[in-house]
Amino acid sequence: MKIDVLTLFPEMFPGVLGSSILKRAEDIKAVSYRVVNFRNYADNKHHTVDDYPYGGGAGMVLKPQPIFDAVEDLSTNSESGKPRVILLCPQGERFNQKKAEELAKAEHLIFVCGHYEGYDERIREHVVTDEISIGDFVLTGGELGAMVIIDSIVRLLPDVLGNEQSHMRDSFSTGLLEHPHYTRPADFRDMKVPEVLLSGNHRLIDEWRAKESLRRTFSRRPDLLEDFQMDDKQKKWLQEFIKEQEGKSEK
């Protein structure tokens, strides 16, 4: 995968892209990164990339020309065909694991990180393929959002995590939150690991994990269950959790 980032603050990225899993991914050539200051594409002598909004109003708006030229240049030099161009924007589609899995299948991604009051609308209409928000809040720019999305995508690429099963049980990958985890010691300050995890019986362990995954989702993110298709066993477990909850509320 090839990932390009268009930003006015390229100095924000080396520490993130050059560390941990993101660096490992680059080292094994699963991904290549390029961070580009799109101010370099401005066609005026002062290299300005923003201007006052037509009609008046507060703040400055990013001009279309630098973004158009930058994306066209990076796309022309792409060996992967037409790239996905992702605009980081609070008005965009809410980012989730399903979107991460979709984008992880792309060969070339270009992230556009804006600043100031907003983007010239022609950028949205004629350059961008995806508008994405990482949540219902506003940041000073798109850089942090791009880092979050890049991290969530790159870890899904083949061989990046080492164990291909690692991300398959992540929270949201199955539609549910992930089950609890434990490690040594088995008894820490009289807090004991569930016996089933010490049993060596993998069938029972898998069942415990599936049940606790559903329990955790029910207690913390019940909204995720609205669209989740449960089998008969999971439906039975859910009824258990509901009765447990009703019993606690009656005390």
mmCIF file of C-alpha atoms in Angstrom:
data_model
loop_
_atom_site.group_PDB
_atom_site.id
_atom_site.type_symbol
_atom_site.label_atom_id
_atom_site.label_comp_id
_atom_site.label_asym_id
_atom_site.label_seq_id
_atom_site.Cartn_x
_atom_site.Cartn_y
_atom_site.Cartn_z
ATOM 1 C CA MET A 1 0.000 0.000 0.000
ATOM 2 C CA LYS A 2 1.071 3.554 -0.734
ATOM 3 C CA ILE A 3 -0.018 6.337 1.619
ATOM 4 C CA ASP A 4 0.451 10.031 0.827
ATOM 5 C CA VAL A 5 -0.447 12.793 3.266
ATOM 6 C CA LEU A 6 -1.060 16.385 2.184
ATOM 7 C CA THR A 7 -0.536 18.736 5.112
ATOM 8 C CA LEU A 8 0.772 22.163 6.042
ATOM 9 C CA PHE A 9 2.535 20.636 9.056
ATOM 10 C CA PRO A 10 4.652 17.686 7.849
ATOM 11 C CA GLU A 11 6.797 17.892 10.991
ATOM 12 C CA MET A 12 3.917 16.352 12.950
ATOM 13 C CA PHE A 13 4.222 12.942 11.272
ATOM 14 C CA PRO A 14 7.753 11.455 11.600
ATOM 15 C CA GLY A 15 7.344 10.416 15.230
ATOM 16 C CA VAL A 16 4.103 8.568 14.535
ATOM 17 C CA LEU A 17 4.965 6.979 11.197
ATOM 18 C CA GLY A 18 8.482 6.131 12.363
ATOM 19 C CA SER A 19 7.469 4.195 15.481
ATOM 20 C CA SER A 20 5.918 0.914 16.562
ATOM 21 C CA ILE A 21 3.688 -1.017 14.154
ATOM 22 C CA LEU A 22 3.625 1.749 11.552
ATOM 23 C CA LYS A 23 7.409 1.615 11.232
ATOM 24 C CA ARG A 24 7.408 -2.186 11.180
ATOM 25 C CA ALA A 25 4.924 -2.076 8.316
ATOM 26 C CA GLU A 26 7.232 0.177 6.336
ATOM 27 C CA ASP A 27 10.280 -1.939 7.187
ATOM 28 C CA ILE A 28 8.669 -5.071 5.747
ATOM 29 C CA LYS A 29 7.489 -3.044 2.721
ATOM 30 C CA ALA A 30 3.805 -3.569 3.437
ATOM 31 C CA VAL A 31 3.369 0.191 3.110
ATOM 32 C CA SER A 32 5.266 3.274 1.999
ATOM 33 C CA TYR A 33 4.610 6.750 3.403
ATOM 34 C CA ARG A 34 5.106 10.155 1.863
ATOM 35 C CA VAL A 35 4.225 13.363 3.690
ATOM 36 C CA VAL A 36 3.905 16.384 1.405
ATOM 37 C CA ASN A 37 3.517 20.046 2.271
ATOM 38 C CA PHE A 38 0.876 21.171 -0.195
ATOM 39 C CA ARG A 39 2.037 24.771 0.236
ATOM 40 C CA ASN A 40 4.749 23.762 -2.233
ATOM 41 C CA TYR A 41 2.050 23.514 -4.906
ATOM 42 C CA ALA A 42 0.735 27.058 -4.449
ATOM 43 C CA ASP A 43 1.065 28.998 -7.717
ATOM 44 C CA ASN A 44 1.618 32.446 -6.189
ATOM 45 C CA LYS A 45 4.919 33.981 -5.114
ATOM 46 C CA HIS A 46 3.949 34.064 -1.439
ATOM 47 C CA HIS A 47 2.831 30.394 -1.443
ATOM 48 C CA THR A 48 -0.476 31.253 0.210
ATOM 49 C CA VAL A 49 -2.992 28.405 0.363
ATOM 50 C CA ASP A 50 -5.970 30.164 1.951
ATOM 51 C CA ASP A 51 -8.142 33.195 1.319
ATOM 52 C CA TYR A 52 -11.180 35.032 2.690
ATOM 53 C CA PRO A 53 -14.558 33.356 2.095
ATOM 54 C CA TYR A 54 -16.870 34.805 -0.526
ATOM 55 C CA GLY A 55 -19.881 36.356 1.159
ATOM 56 C CA GLY A 56 -17.910 37.252 4.274
ATOM 57 C CA GLY A 57 -17.628 35.437 7.566
ATOM 58 C CA ALA A 58 -15.016 34.449 10.109
ATOM 59 C CA GLY A 59 -11.871 32.504 9.312
ATOM 60 C CA MET A 60 -10.026 31.578 6.154
ATOM 61 C CA VAL A 61 -10.805 28.945 3.522
ATOM 62 C CA LEU A 62 -8.330 26.641 1.782
ATOM 63 C CA LYS A 63 -7.974 27.519 -1.886
ATOM 64 C CA PRO A 64 -8.697 24.817 -4.471
ATOM 65 C CA GLN A 65 -5.609 25.255 -6.659
ATOM 66 C CA PRO A 66 -2.889 23.832 -4.342
ATOM 67 C CA ILE A 67 -5.006 20.796 -3.416
ATOM 68 C CA PHE A 68 -6.065 20.103 -7.008
ATOM 69 C CA ASP A 69 -2.495 20.333 -8.272
ATOM 70 C CA ALA A 70 -1.056 18.242 -5.436
ATOM 71 C CA VAL A 71 -3.586 15.438 -5.819
ATOM 72 C CA GLU A 72 -3.222 15.426 -9.606
ATOM 73 C CA ASP A 73 0.569 15.217 -9.286
ATOM 74 C CA LEU A 74 0.484 12.370 -6.772
ATOM 75 C CA SER A 75 -2.153 10.537 -8.811
ATOM 76 C CA THR A 76 -0.208 10.881 -12.065
ATOM 77 C CA ASN A 77 2.833 9.327 -10.443
ATOM 78 C CA SER A 78 0.805 6.522 -8.912
ATOM 79 C CA GLU A 79 1.487 2.979 -10.022
ATOM 80 C CA SER A 80 -1.715 1.800 -8.375
ATOM 81 C CA GLY A 81 -4.307 3.393 -10.617
ATOM 82 C CA LYS A 82 -6.770 5.931 -9.276
ATOM 83 C CA PRO A 83 -6.151 6.522 -5.551
ATOM 84 C CA ARG A 84 -8.740 7.001 -2.822
ATOM 85 C CA VAL A 85 -8.558 10.650 -1.754
ATOM 86 C CA ILE A 86 -9.634 11.079 1.862
ATOM 87 C CA LEU A 87 -10.645 14.463 3.214
ATOM 88 C CA LEU A 88 -10.460 14.768 6.999
ATOM 89 C CA CYS A 89 -13.560 16.726 7.937
ATOM 90 C CA PRO A 90 -15.976 16.921 10.916
ATOM 91 C CA GLN A 91 -18.834 16.795 8.386
ATOM 92 C CA GLY A 92 -17.637 13.478 6.973
ATOM 93 C CA GLU A 93 -18.713 9.878 7.452
ATOM 94 C CA ARG A 94 -18.064 8.634 10.990
ATOM 95 C CA PHE A 95 -14.981 6.428 10.905
ATOM 96 C CA ASN A 96 -15.324 2.857 12.175
ATOM 97 C CA GLN A 97 -13.674 -0.556 11.916
ATOM 98 C CA LYS A 98 -15.686 -1.503 8.845
ATOM 99 C CA LYS A 99 -14.361 1.559 7.029
ATOM 100 C CA ALA A 100 -10.816 0.713 8.146
ATOM 101 C CA GLU A 101 -11.175 -2.780 6.692
ATOM 102 C CA GLU A 102 -12.513 -1.330 3.435
ATOM 103 C CA LEU A 103 -9.652 1.156 3.071
ATOM 104 C CA ALA A 104 -7.067 -1.509 3.951
ATOM 105 C CA LYS A 105 -7.879 -3.154 0.611
ATOM 106 C CA ALA A 106 -6.871 -0.049 -1.376
ATOM 107 C CA GLU A 107 -3.481 0.209 -3.063
ATOM 108 C CA HIS A 108 -3.055 3.982 -2.807
ATOM 109 C CA LEU A 109 -4.521 6.438 -0.306
ATOM 110 C CA ILE A 110 -4.112 10.207 -0.270
ATOM 111 C CA PHE A 111 -5.075 12.023 2.934
ATOM 112 C CA VAL A 112 -5.902 15.723 2.755
ATOM 113 C CA CYS A 113 -5.417 17.480 6.092
ATOM 114 C CA GLY A 114 -6.999 20.904 6.216
ATOM 115 C CA HIS A 115 -6.705 23.837 8.578
ATOM 116 C CA TYR A 116 -8.460 27.158 8.988
ATOM 117 C CA GLU A 117 -12.235 27.515 8.646
ATOM 118 C CA GLY A 118 -12.762 24.951 5.910
ATOM 119 C CA TYR A 119 -12.243 23.843 2.325
ATOM 120 C CA ASP A 120 -13.351 25.406 -0.918
ATOM 121 C CA GLU A 121 -16.392 23.319 -1.835
ATOM 122 C CA ARG A 122 -14.920 22.449 -5.245
ATOM 123 C CA ILE A 123 -12.308 20.319 -3.471
ATOM 124 C CA ARG A 124 -15.089 18.172 -2.012
ATOM 125 C CA GLU A 125 -16.988 17.973 -5.275
ATOM 126 C CA HIS A 126 -14.190 17.216 -7.731
ATOM 127 C CA VAL A 127 -11.139 15.816 -5.912
ATOM 128 C CA VAL A 128 -12.238 13.832 -2.884
ATOM 129 C CA THR A 129 -13.546 10.255 -2.912
ATOM 130 C CA ASP A 130 -14.149 9.948 0.857
ATOM 131 C CA GLU A 131 -14.924 12.483 3.575
ATOM 132 C CA ILE A 132 -14.181 11.053 7.015
ATOM 133 C CA SER A 133 -14.602 12.259 10.586
ATOM 134 C CA ILE A 134 -13.129 10.490 13.605
ATOM 135 C CA GLY A 135 -15.845 11.795 15.911
ATOM 136 C CA ASP A 136 -18.310 14.516 16.738
ATOM 137 C CA PHE A 137 -15.762 17.107 17.786
ATOM 138 C CA VAL A 138 -13.548 19.640 16.045
ATOM 139 C CA LEU A 139 -9.741 19.596 15.943
ATOM 140 C CA THR A 140 -7.408 22.384 14.835
ATOM 141 C CA GLY A 141 -6.581 20.407 11.707
ATOM 142 C CA GLY A 142 -6.857 17.043 9.995
ATOM 143 C CA GLU A 143 -3.415 15.756 10.946
ATOM 144 C CA LEU A 144 -4.356 13.910 14.137
ATOM 145 C CA GLY A 145 -7.372 12.366 12.429
ATOM 146 C CA ALA A 146 -5.190 11.170 9.553
ATOM 147 C CA MET A 147 -2.762 9.558 11.996
ATOM 148 C CA VAL A 148 -5.587 7.706 13.739
ATOM 149 C CA ILE A 149 -7.003 6.407 10.468
ATOM 150 C CA ILE A 150 -3.603 5.423 9.063
ATOM 151 C CA ASP A 151 -2.801 3.461 12.220
ATOM 152 C CA SER A 152 -6.110 1.586 12.123
ATOM 153 C CA ILE A 153 -5.636 0.715 8.426
ATOM 154 C CA VAL A 154 -1.967 -0.255 8.379
ATOM 155 C CA ARG A 155 -2.289 -2.740 11.253
ATOM 156 C CA LEU A 156 -4.753 -4.686 9.081
ATOM 157 C CA LEU A 157 -2.298 -5.192 6.219
ATOM 158 C CA PRO A 158 -0.914 -8.736 5.719
ATOM 159 C CA ASP A 159 2.068 -9.682 7.922
ATOM 160 C CA VAL A 160 2.113 -6.356 9.780
ATOM 161 C CA LEU A 161 0.987 -7.719 13.154
ATOM 162 C CA GLY A 162 2.902 -10.959 12.741
ATOM 163 C CA ASN A 163 -0.046 -13.079 13.884
ATOM 164 C CA GLU A 164 -2.764 -12.995 11.233
ATOM 165 C CA GLN A 165 -5.373 -13.811 13.899
ATOM 166 C CA SER A 166 -4.489 -10.769 16.026
ATOM 167 C CA HIS A 167 -6.928 -8.306 14.526
ATOM 168 C CA MET A 168 -9.728 -10.768 13.751
ATOM 169 C CA ARG A 169 -11.076 -10.643 17.323
ATOM 170 C CA ASP A 170 -10.496 -6.944 17.851
ATOM 171 C CA SER A 171 -13.363 -4.910 19.218
ATOM 172 C CA PHE A 172 -15.763 -4.061 16.378
ATOM 173 C CA SER A 173 -14.161 -6.499 13.896
ATOM 174 C CA THR A 174 -16.743 -9.141 14.838
ATOM 175 C CA GLY A 175 -19.480 -6.601 15.448
ATOM 176 C CA LEU A 176 -18.968 -6.910 19.215
ATOM 177 C CA LEU A 177 -16.522 -5.575 21.771
ATOM 178 C CA GLU A 178 -13.571 -7.808 22.531
ATOM 179 C CA HIS A 179 -13.636 -10.215 25.472
ATOM 180 C CA PRO A 180 -11.537 -9.624 28.647
ATOM 181 C CA HIS A 181 -7.873 -10.684 28.686
ATOM 182 C CA TYR A 182 -5.713 -12.084 31.502
ATOM 183 C CA THR A 183 -2.055 -13.013 31.897
ATOM 184 C CA ARG A 184 0.323 -14.211 34.632
ATOM 185 C CA PRO A 185 0.126 -14.437 37.584
ATOM 186 C CA ALA A 186 -3.067 -16.463 37.885
ATOM 187 C CA ASP A 187 -3.602 -15.039 41.383
ATOM 188 C CA PHE A 188 -2.728 -11.387 41.904
ATOM 189 C CA ARG A 189 -3.619 -9.865 45.287
ATOM 190 C CA ASP A 190 -6.377 -12.448 45.667
ATOM 191 C CA MET A 191 -7.806 -11.494 42.270
ATOM 192 C CA LYS A 192 -7.956 -14.745 40.307
ATOM 193 C CA VAL A 193 -8.053 -15.508 36.621
ATOM 194 C CA PRO A 194 -11.261 -17.338 35.593
ATOM 195 C CA GLU A 195 -10.705 -21.081 35.976
ATOM 196 C CA VAL A 196 -11.844 -21.855 32.444
ATOM 197 C CA LEU A 197 -8.846 -19.991 31.010
ATOM 198 C CA LEU A 198 -6.516 -22.269 32.963
ATOM 199 C CA SER A 199 -8.309 -25.463 31.951
ATOM 200 C CA GLY A 200 -6.601 -26.053 28.613
ATOM 201 C CA ASN A 201 -9.991 -26.899 27.118
ATOM 202 C CA HIS A 202 -10.041 -24.700 24.017
ATOM 203 C CA ARG A 203 -13.685 -25.370 23.224
ATOM 204 C CA LEU A 204 -14.749 -24.081 26.639
ATOM 205 C CA ILE A 205 -12.299 -21.184 26.389
ATOM 206 C CA ASP A 206 -13.699 -20.129 23.014
ATOM 207 C CA GLU A 207 -17.223 -20.342 24.394
ATOM 208 C CA TRP A 208 -16.283 -18.257 27.457
ATOM 209 C CA ARG A 209 -14.682 -15.614 25.253
ATOM 210 C CA ALA A 210 -17.701 -15.461 22.966
ATOM 211 C CA LYS A 211 -20.056 -15.108 25.929
ATOM 212 C CA GLU A 212 -17.942 -12.446 27.634
ATOM 213 C CA SER A 213 -17.631 -10.540 24.364
ATOM 214 C CA LEU A 214 -21.413 -10.388 24.152
ATOM 215 C CA ARG A 215 -21.709 -9.510 27.860
ATOM 216 C CA ARG A 216 -19.248 -6.635 27.514
ATOM 217 C CA THR A 217 -21.035 -5.303 24.451
ATOM 218 C CA PHE A 218 -24.398 -5.510 26.207
ATOM 219 C CA SER A 219 -23.112 -3.614 29.247
ATOM 220 C CA ARG A 220 -20.964 -0.999 27.492
ATOM 221 C CA ARG A 221 -22.220 -0.572 23.924
ATOM 222 C CA PRO A 222 -25.750 -2.010 23.666
ATOM 223 C CA ASP A 223 -26.272 0.093 20.534
ATOM 224 C CA LEU A 224 -23.988 -2.315 18.661
ATOM 225 C CA LEU A 225 -26.472 -5.138 19.230
ATOM 226 C CA GLU A 226 -29.207 -3.402 17.239
ATOM 227 C CA ASP A 227 -27.756 -4.617 13.936
ATOM 228 C CA PHE A 228 -25.904 -7.694 15.201
ATOM 229 C CA GLN A 229 -27.249 -11.053 14.044
ATOM 230 C CA MET A 230 -27.183 -13.435 17.032
ATOM 231 C CA ASP A 231 -27.394 -17.192 16.916
ATOM 232 C CA ASP A 232 -29.611 -19.138 19.343
ATOM 233 C CA LYS A 233 -26.859 -19.526 21.933
ATOM 234 C CA GLN A 234 -26.110 -15.820 21.936
ATOM 235 C CA LYS A 235 -29.811 -15.007 22.254
ATOM 236 C CA LYS A 236 -29.953 -17.266 25.307
ATOM 237 C CA TRP A 237 -26.923 -15.548 26.834
ATOM 238 C CA LEU A 238 -28.445 -12.151 26.191
ATOM 239 C CA GLN A 239 -31.568 -13.147 28.103
ATOM 240 C CA GLU A 240 -29.311 -14.198 31.007
ATOM 241 C CA PHE A 241 -27.637 -10.774 31.002
ATOM 242 C CA ILE A 242 -30.973 -8.984 30.927
ATOM 243 C CA LYS A 243 -32.208 -10.997 33.927
ATOM 244 C CA GLU A 244 -28.965 -10.320 35.779
ATOM 245 C CA GLN A 245 -29.359 -6.610 35.114
ATOM 246 C CA GLU A 246 -32.986 -6.611 36.236
ATOM 247 C CA GLY A 247 -31.992 -8.449 39.403
ATOM 248 C CA LYS A 248 -29.363 -5.815 40.232
ATOM 249 C CA SER A 249 -31.777 -2.937 39.635
ATOM 250 C CA GLU A 250 -34.329 -4.472 42.033
ATOM 251 C CA LYS A 251 -31.844 -4.539 44.928
#
